[in-house]
Coordinates of C-alpha atoms and ligand atoms in Angstrom, one line a residue:
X11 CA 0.0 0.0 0.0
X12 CA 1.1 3.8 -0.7
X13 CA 2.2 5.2 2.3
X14 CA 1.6 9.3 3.6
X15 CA 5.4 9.5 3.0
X16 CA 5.5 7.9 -0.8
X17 CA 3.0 10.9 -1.7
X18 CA 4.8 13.8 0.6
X19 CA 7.7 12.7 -1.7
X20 CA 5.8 12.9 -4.7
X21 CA 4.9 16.4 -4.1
X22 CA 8.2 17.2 -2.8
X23 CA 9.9 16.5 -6.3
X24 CA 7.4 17.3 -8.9
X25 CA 5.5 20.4 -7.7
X26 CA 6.8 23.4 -7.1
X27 CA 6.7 24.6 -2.8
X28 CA 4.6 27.4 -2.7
X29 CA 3.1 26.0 0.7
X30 CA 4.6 24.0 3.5
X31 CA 1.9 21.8 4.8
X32 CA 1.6 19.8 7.7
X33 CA 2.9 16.2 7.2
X34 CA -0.7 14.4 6.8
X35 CA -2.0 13.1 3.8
X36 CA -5.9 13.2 3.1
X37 CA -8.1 10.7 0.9
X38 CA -11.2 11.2 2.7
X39 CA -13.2 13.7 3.9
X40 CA -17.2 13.8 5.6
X41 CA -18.7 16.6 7.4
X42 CA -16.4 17.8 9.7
X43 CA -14.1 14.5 9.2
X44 CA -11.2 14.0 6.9
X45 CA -9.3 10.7 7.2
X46 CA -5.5 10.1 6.0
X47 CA -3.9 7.8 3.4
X48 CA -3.5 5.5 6.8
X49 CA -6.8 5.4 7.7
X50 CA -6.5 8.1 10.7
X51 CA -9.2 10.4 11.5
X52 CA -8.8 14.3 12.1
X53 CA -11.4 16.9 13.4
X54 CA -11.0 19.9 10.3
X55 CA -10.6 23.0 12.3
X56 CA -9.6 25.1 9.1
X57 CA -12.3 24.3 7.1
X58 CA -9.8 25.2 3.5
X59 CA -9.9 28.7 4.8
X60 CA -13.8 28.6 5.3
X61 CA -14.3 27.1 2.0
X62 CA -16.1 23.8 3.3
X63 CA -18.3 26.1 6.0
X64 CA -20.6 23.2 4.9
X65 CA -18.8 20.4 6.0
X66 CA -16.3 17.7 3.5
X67 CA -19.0 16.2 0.7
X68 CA -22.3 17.6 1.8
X69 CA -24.6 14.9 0.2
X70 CA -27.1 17.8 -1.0
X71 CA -24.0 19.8 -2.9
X72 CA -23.0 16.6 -4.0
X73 CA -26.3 15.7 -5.2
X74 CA -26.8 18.8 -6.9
X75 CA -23.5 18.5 -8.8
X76 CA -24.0 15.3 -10.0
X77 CA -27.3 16.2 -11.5
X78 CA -25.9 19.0 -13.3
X79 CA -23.0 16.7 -14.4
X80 CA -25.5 14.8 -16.1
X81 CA -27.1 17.9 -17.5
X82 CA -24.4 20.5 -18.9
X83 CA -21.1 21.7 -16.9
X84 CA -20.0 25.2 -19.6
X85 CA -21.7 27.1 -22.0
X86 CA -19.6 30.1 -21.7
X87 CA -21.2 33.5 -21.3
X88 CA -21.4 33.7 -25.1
X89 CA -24.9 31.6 -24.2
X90 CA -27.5 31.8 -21.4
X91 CA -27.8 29.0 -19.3
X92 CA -30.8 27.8 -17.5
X93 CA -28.8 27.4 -13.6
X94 CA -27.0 31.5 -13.8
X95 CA -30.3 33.2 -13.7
X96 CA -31.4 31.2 -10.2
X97 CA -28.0 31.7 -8.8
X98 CA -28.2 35.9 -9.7
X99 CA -32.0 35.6 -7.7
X100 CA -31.0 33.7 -5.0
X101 CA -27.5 35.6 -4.2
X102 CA -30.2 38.6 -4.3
X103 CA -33.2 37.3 -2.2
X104 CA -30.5 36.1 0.5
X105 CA -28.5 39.5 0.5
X106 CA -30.5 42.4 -0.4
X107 CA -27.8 43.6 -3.5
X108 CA -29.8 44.2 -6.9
X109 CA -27.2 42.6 -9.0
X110 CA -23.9 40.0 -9.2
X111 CA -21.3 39.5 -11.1
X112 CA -19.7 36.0 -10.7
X113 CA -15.7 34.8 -10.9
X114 CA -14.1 31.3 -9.8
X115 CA -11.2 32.3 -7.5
X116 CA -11.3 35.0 -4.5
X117 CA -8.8 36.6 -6.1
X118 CA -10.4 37.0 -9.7
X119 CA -13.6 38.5 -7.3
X120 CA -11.2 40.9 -5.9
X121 CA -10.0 42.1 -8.9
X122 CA -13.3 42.6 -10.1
X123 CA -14.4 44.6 -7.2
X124 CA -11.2 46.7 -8.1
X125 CA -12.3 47.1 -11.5
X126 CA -16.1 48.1 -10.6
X127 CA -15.1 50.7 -8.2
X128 CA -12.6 52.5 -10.8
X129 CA -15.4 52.5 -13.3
X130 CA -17.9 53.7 -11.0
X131 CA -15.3 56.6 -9.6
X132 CA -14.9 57.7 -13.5
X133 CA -18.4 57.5 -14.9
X134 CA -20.0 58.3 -11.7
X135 CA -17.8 60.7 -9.4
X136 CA -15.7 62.1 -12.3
X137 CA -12.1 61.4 -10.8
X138 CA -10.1 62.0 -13.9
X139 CA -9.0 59.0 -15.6
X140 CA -6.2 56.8 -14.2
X141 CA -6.3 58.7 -11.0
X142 CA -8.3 56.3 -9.0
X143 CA -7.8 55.5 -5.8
X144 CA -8.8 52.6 -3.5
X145 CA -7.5 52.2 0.1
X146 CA -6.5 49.9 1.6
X147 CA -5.4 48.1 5.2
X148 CA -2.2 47.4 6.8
X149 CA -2.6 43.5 7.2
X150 CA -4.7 43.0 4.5
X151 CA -5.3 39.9 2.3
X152 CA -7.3 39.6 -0.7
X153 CA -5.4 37.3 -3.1
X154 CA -2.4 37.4 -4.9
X155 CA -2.5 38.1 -8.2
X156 CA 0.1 41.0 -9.2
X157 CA -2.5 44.0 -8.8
X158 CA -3.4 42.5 -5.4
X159 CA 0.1 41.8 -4.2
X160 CA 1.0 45.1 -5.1
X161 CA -0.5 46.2 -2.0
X162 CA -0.2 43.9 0.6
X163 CA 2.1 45.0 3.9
X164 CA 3.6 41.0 3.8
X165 CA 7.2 41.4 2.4
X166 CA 7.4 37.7 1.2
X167 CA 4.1 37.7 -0.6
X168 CA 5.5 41.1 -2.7
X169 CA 9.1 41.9 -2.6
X170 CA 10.3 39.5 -5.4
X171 CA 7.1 39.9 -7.7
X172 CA 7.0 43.9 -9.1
X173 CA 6.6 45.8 -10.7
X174 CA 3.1 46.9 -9.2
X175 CA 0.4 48.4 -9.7
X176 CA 0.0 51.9 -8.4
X177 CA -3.3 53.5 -6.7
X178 CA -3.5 51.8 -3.3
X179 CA -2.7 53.5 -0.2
X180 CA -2.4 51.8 3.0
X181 CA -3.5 52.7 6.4
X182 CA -3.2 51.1 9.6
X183 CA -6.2 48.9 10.6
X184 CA -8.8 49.9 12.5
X185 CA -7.7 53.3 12.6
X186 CA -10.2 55.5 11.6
X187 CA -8.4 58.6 11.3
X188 CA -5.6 57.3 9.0
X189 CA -8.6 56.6 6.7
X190 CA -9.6 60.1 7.1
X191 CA -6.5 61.2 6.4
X192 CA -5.7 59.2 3.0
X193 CA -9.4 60.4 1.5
X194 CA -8.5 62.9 -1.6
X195 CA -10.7 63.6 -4.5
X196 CA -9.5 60.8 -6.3
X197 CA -10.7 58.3 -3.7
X198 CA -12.9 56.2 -5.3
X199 CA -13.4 53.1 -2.6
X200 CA -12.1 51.9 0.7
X201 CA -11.5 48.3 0.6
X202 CA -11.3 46.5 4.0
X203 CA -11.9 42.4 5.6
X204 CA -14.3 43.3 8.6
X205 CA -11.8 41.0 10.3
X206 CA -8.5 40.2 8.9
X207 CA -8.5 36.3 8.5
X208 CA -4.9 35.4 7.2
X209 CA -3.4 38.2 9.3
X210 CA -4.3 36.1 12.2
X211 CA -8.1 36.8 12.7
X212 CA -7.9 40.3 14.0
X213 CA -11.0 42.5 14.9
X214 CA -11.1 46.1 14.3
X215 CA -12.3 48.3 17.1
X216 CA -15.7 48.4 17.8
X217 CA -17.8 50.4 15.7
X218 CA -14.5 50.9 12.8
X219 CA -16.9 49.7 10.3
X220 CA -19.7 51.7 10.6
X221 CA -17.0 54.7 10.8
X222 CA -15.8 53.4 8.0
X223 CA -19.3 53.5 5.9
X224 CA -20.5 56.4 7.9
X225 CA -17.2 58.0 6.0
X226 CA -18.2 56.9 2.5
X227 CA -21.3 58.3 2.4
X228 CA -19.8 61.5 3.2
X229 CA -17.1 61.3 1.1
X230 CA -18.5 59.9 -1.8
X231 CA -16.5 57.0 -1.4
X232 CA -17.5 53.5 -2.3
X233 CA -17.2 50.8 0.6
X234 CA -15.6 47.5 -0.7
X235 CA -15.4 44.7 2.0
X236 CA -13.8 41.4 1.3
X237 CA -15.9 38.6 2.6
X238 CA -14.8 35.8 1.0
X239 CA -13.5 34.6 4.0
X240 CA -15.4 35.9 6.9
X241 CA -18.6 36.0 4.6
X242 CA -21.7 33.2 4.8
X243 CA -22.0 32.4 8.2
X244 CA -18.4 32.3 9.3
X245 CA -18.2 34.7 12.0
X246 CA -21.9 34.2 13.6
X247 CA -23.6 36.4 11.3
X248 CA -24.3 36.1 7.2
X249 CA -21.8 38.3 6.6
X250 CA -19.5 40.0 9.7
X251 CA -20.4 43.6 8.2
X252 CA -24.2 42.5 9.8
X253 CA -22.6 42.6 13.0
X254 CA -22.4 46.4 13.3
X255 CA -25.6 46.8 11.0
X256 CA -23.3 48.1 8.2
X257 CA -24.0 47.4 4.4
X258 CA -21.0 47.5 2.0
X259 CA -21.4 48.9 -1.6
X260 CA -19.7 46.1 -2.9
X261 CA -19.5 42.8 -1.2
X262 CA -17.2 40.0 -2.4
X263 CA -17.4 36.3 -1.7
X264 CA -16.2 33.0 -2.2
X265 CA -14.8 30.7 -0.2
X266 CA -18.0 28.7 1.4
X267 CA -20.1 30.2 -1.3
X268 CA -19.3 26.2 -2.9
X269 CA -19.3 24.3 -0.1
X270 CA -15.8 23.1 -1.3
X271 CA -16.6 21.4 -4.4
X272 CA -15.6 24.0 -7.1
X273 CA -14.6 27.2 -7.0
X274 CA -17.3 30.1 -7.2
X275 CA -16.4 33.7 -6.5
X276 CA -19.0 36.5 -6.8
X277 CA -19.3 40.3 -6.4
X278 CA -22.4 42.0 -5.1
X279 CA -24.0 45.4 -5.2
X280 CA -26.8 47.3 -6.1
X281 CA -27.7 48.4 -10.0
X282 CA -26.2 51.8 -9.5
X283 CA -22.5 50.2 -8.9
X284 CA -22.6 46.7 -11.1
X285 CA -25.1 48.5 -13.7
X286 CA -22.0 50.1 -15.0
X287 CA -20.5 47.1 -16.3
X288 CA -21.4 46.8 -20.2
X289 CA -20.7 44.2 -22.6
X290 CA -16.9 43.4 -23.0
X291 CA -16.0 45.3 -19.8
X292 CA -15.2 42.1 -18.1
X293 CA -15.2 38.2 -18.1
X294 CA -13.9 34.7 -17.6
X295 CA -14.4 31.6 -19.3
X296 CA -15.6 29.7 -16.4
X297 CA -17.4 32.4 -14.4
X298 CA -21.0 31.9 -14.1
X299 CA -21.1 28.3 -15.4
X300 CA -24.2 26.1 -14.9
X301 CA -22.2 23.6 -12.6
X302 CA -20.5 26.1 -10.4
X303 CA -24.3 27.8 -10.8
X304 CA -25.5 24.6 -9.5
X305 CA -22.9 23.4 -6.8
X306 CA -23.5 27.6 -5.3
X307 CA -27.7 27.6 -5.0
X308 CA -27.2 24.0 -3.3
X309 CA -24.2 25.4 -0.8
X310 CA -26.3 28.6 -0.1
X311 CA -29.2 26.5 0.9
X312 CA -27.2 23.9 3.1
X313 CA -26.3 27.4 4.9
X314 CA -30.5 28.4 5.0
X315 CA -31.8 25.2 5.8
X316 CA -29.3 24.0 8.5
X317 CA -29.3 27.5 10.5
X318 CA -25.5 27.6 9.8
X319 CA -25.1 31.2 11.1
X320 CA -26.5 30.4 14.3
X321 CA -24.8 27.3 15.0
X322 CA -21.5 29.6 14.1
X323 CA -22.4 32.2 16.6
X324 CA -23.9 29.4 19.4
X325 CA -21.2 27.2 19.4
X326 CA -18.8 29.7 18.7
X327 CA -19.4 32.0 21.7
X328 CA -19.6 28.1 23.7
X329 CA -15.8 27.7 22.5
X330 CA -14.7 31.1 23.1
X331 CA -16.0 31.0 26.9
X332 CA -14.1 27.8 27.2
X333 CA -10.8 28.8 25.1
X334 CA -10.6 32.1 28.0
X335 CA -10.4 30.2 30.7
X336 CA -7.2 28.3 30.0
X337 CA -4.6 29.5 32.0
X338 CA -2.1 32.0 30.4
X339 CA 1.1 29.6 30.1
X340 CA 1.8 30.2 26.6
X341 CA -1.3 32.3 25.4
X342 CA -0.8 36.0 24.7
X343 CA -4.7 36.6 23.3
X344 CA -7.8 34.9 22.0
X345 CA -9.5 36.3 19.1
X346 CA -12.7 35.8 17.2
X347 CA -16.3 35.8 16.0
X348 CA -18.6 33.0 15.8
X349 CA -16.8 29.8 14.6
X350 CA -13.6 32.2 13.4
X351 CA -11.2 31.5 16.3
X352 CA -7.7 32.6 16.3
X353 CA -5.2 32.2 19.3
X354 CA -1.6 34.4 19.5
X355 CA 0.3 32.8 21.2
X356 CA 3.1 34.4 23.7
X357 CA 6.6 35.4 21.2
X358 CA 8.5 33.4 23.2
X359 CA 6.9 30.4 22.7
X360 CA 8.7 29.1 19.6
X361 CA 5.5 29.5 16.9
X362 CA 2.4 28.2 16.1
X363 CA 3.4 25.1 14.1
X364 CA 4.2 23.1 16.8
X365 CA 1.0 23.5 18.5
X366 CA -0.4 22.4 15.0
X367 CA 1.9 19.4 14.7
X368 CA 1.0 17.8 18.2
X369 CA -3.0 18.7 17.5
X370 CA -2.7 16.7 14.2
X371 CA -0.7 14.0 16.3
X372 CA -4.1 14.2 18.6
X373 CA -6.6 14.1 15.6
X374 CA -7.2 17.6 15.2
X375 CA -6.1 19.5 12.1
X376 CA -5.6 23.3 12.4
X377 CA -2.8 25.6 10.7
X378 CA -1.0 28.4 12.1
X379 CA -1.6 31.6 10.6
X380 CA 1.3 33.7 10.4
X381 CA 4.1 33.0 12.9
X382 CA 2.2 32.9 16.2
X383 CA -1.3 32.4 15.3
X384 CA -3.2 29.3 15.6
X385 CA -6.7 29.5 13.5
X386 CA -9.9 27.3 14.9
X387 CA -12.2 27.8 12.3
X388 CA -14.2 23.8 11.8
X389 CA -16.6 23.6 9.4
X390 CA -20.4 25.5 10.8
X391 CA -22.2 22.1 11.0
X392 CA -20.1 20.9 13.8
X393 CA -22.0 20.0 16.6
X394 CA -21.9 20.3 20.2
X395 CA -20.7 17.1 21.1
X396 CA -17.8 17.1 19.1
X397 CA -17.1 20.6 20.2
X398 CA -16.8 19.2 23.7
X399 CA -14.3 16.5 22.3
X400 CA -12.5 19.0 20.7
X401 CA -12.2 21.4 23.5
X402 CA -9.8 19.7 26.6
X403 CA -7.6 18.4 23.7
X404 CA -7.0 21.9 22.8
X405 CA -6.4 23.2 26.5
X406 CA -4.0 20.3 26.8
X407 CA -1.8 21.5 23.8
X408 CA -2.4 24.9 25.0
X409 CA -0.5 24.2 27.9
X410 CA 2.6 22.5 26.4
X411 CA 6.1 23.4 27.6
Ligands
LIG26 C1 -8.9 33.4 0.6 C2 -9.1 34.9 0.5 C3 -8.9 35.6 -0.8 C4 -8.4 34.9 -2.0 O1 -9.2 33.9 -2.4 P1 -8.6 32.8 -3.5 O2 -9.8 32.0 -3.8 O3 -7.6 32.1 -2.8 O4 -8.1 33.6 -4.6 C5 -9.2 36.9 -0.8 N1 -9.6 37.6 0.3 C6 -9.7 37.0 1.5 C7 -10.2 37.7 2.7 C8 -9.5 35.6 1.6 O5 -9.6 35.0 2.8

């Protein structure tokens, strides 16, 4: 039989290491289970970054892709398809945004968002042409394709990549003021996570993001928040924005928005924003196809149907209560929102990844996040009960030498 190791090997000498994942490889996965090429079993406490919010192989997703397998998988946009249409009303019935324009990767989304907002700033605003300017957060992550990289604050993810693309300043995080500060008459959209996920889920201050859209409208400033990871039930709420009542201009998704079985992406807004976009503007081969179509009404209504955002915000408050009253040894703070759980752990302590190598040795899978960040973030149809199995074997590690 092939062995973990034979495949670590493969991977090792044939694909290129843009990621350095934890030594466990997976065959199997089903609802919040994924097993390894030895037959071991691991809690998923990452979820793929939120993208299997629905748990591994939801038999309804699954269902619903397998029926559009049998049906048609791409038309192209050249052609209307019969699944785009439902996905478009049901996006808008579950959100409240007139319109959407969909993508395959977070990324793509992002950029789209990017595009949308420069548009809108020179038919709408009147900034002159090529003068746009979108700002940004210290921290931030929305990708990484070379107009995204372009401004991120993470030296590795940029340095050896340029040149950039220009028309993104940066200000610190939660900081109100600095946002203030960067607003010209050129500043078409302030794009911000509502909590920054890969920066080690960090909340802003209470009440930043409604400062933040209280400042668009005054400005004239589009608000862009990034959701694809903290988006769809993740934090407790549909989308974390709901927590402090605010409603972006533009909303991007992805992640969850598939359950995990094909990447979907997706911007939202209202007519005024998306209405701008004519024929030719924008595209991709893939985007809006009647199988990712499909795969994204089933995932939405897996979220509906098993009350995914309240099970987020029930069970995560029930872990965050338990997670503070671990005793300090080698915890420096605990983070989070709903089922989005990061803990920092104290600088001294030597980094995250061994906290995520004995958890895997223990049957729980979780990634560090940065240096000194360990993410808890299981797919939202956990349940209690496994929850409580989870829980001492993560106080346990906690409290490691
Ligand atoms: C994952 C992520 C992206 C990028 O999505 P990809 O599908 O990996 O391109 C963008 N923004 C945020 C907040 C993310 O978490």
């Amino acid at each position: 039989m092939l062995t973990s190791e034979y495949f670590i090997n493969l991977e090792d000498k044939h694909g290129a290491h843009n990621y350095h994942p934890l030594d466990v490889v997976l065959v199997k996965g089903e609802g919040v289970w994924v097993y390894d090429v030895e037959g071991k079993k691991y809690l998923d406490c990452l979820s793929a970054y939120s993208a299997v919010s629905q748990g591994h192989n939801h038999p309804k997703i699954k269902q619903a892709m397998i029926d559009q397998l049998d049906r048609l998988t791409l038309t192209s946009r050249a052609f209307y398809n019969d699944r785009l249409g439902l996905l478009y009303k049901k996006l808008s019935d579950m959100t409240g945004y007139d319109k959407s324009l969909p993508m395959n990767s977070g990324a793509e989304a992002v950029e789209t968002a990017i595009k949308v907002a420069r548009k809108w700033g020179y038919h709408v605003k009147g900034v002159p042409r090529h003068k746009a300017e979108i700002i940004v957060a210290d921290g931030n992550f929305h990708g990484r394709t070379v107009t995204i990289i372009s401004f991120t604050s993470t030296p590795q993810y940029k340095d050896d990549f340029g040149p950039f693309t220009p028309g993104f300043p940066m200000v610190e995080y939660g900081d109100i003021k600095a946002i203030e500060n960067a607003i010209n008459e050129n500043t078409v959209a302030i794009m911000i996570e509502p909590i920054q996920g890969e920066n080690g889920v960090l909340l802003p201050p209470e009440g930043y993001l409604k400062a933040v859209e209280k400042l668009c409208h005054e400005h004239n400033i589009l608000f862009i928040a990034d959701e694809i990871q903290t988006g769809l039930g993740r934090t407790g709420a549909f989308f974390a924005c709901d927590h402090e009542g605010v409603r972006p201009d533009i909303m991007v998704i992805g992640k969850a928005l598939s359950g995990g079985f094909y990447p979907v992406s997706a911007v939202l807004a209202d007519e005024s924003v998306l209405g701008l976009i004519v024929p030719g503007d924008h595209g991709s081969t893939f985007g809006g196809n009647p199988l990712g179509a499909s795969v994204a009404i089933a995932a939405l209504d897996v979220i509906e149907d098993e009350k995914l955002v309240e099970n987020s915000r029930v069970l995560g408050q029930y872990m965050m209560d338990f997670l503070e009253e671990i005793p300090k040894k080698n915890i420096l703070e605990i983070r989070g929102k709903g089922l989005f759980i990061g803990v920092e752990l104290k600088h001294d302590f030597g980094g995250a990844r061994r906290i995520a190598e004995v958890l895997r040795d223990k049957g729980v899978l979780a990634k560090e996040t940065h240096e000194h960040t360990i993410r808890f973030a299981p797919p939202l149809v956990i349940d209690k009960e496994t929850v409580d199995w989870l829980l001492p074997i993560v106080r346990d590690t906690l409290l490691m030498d």
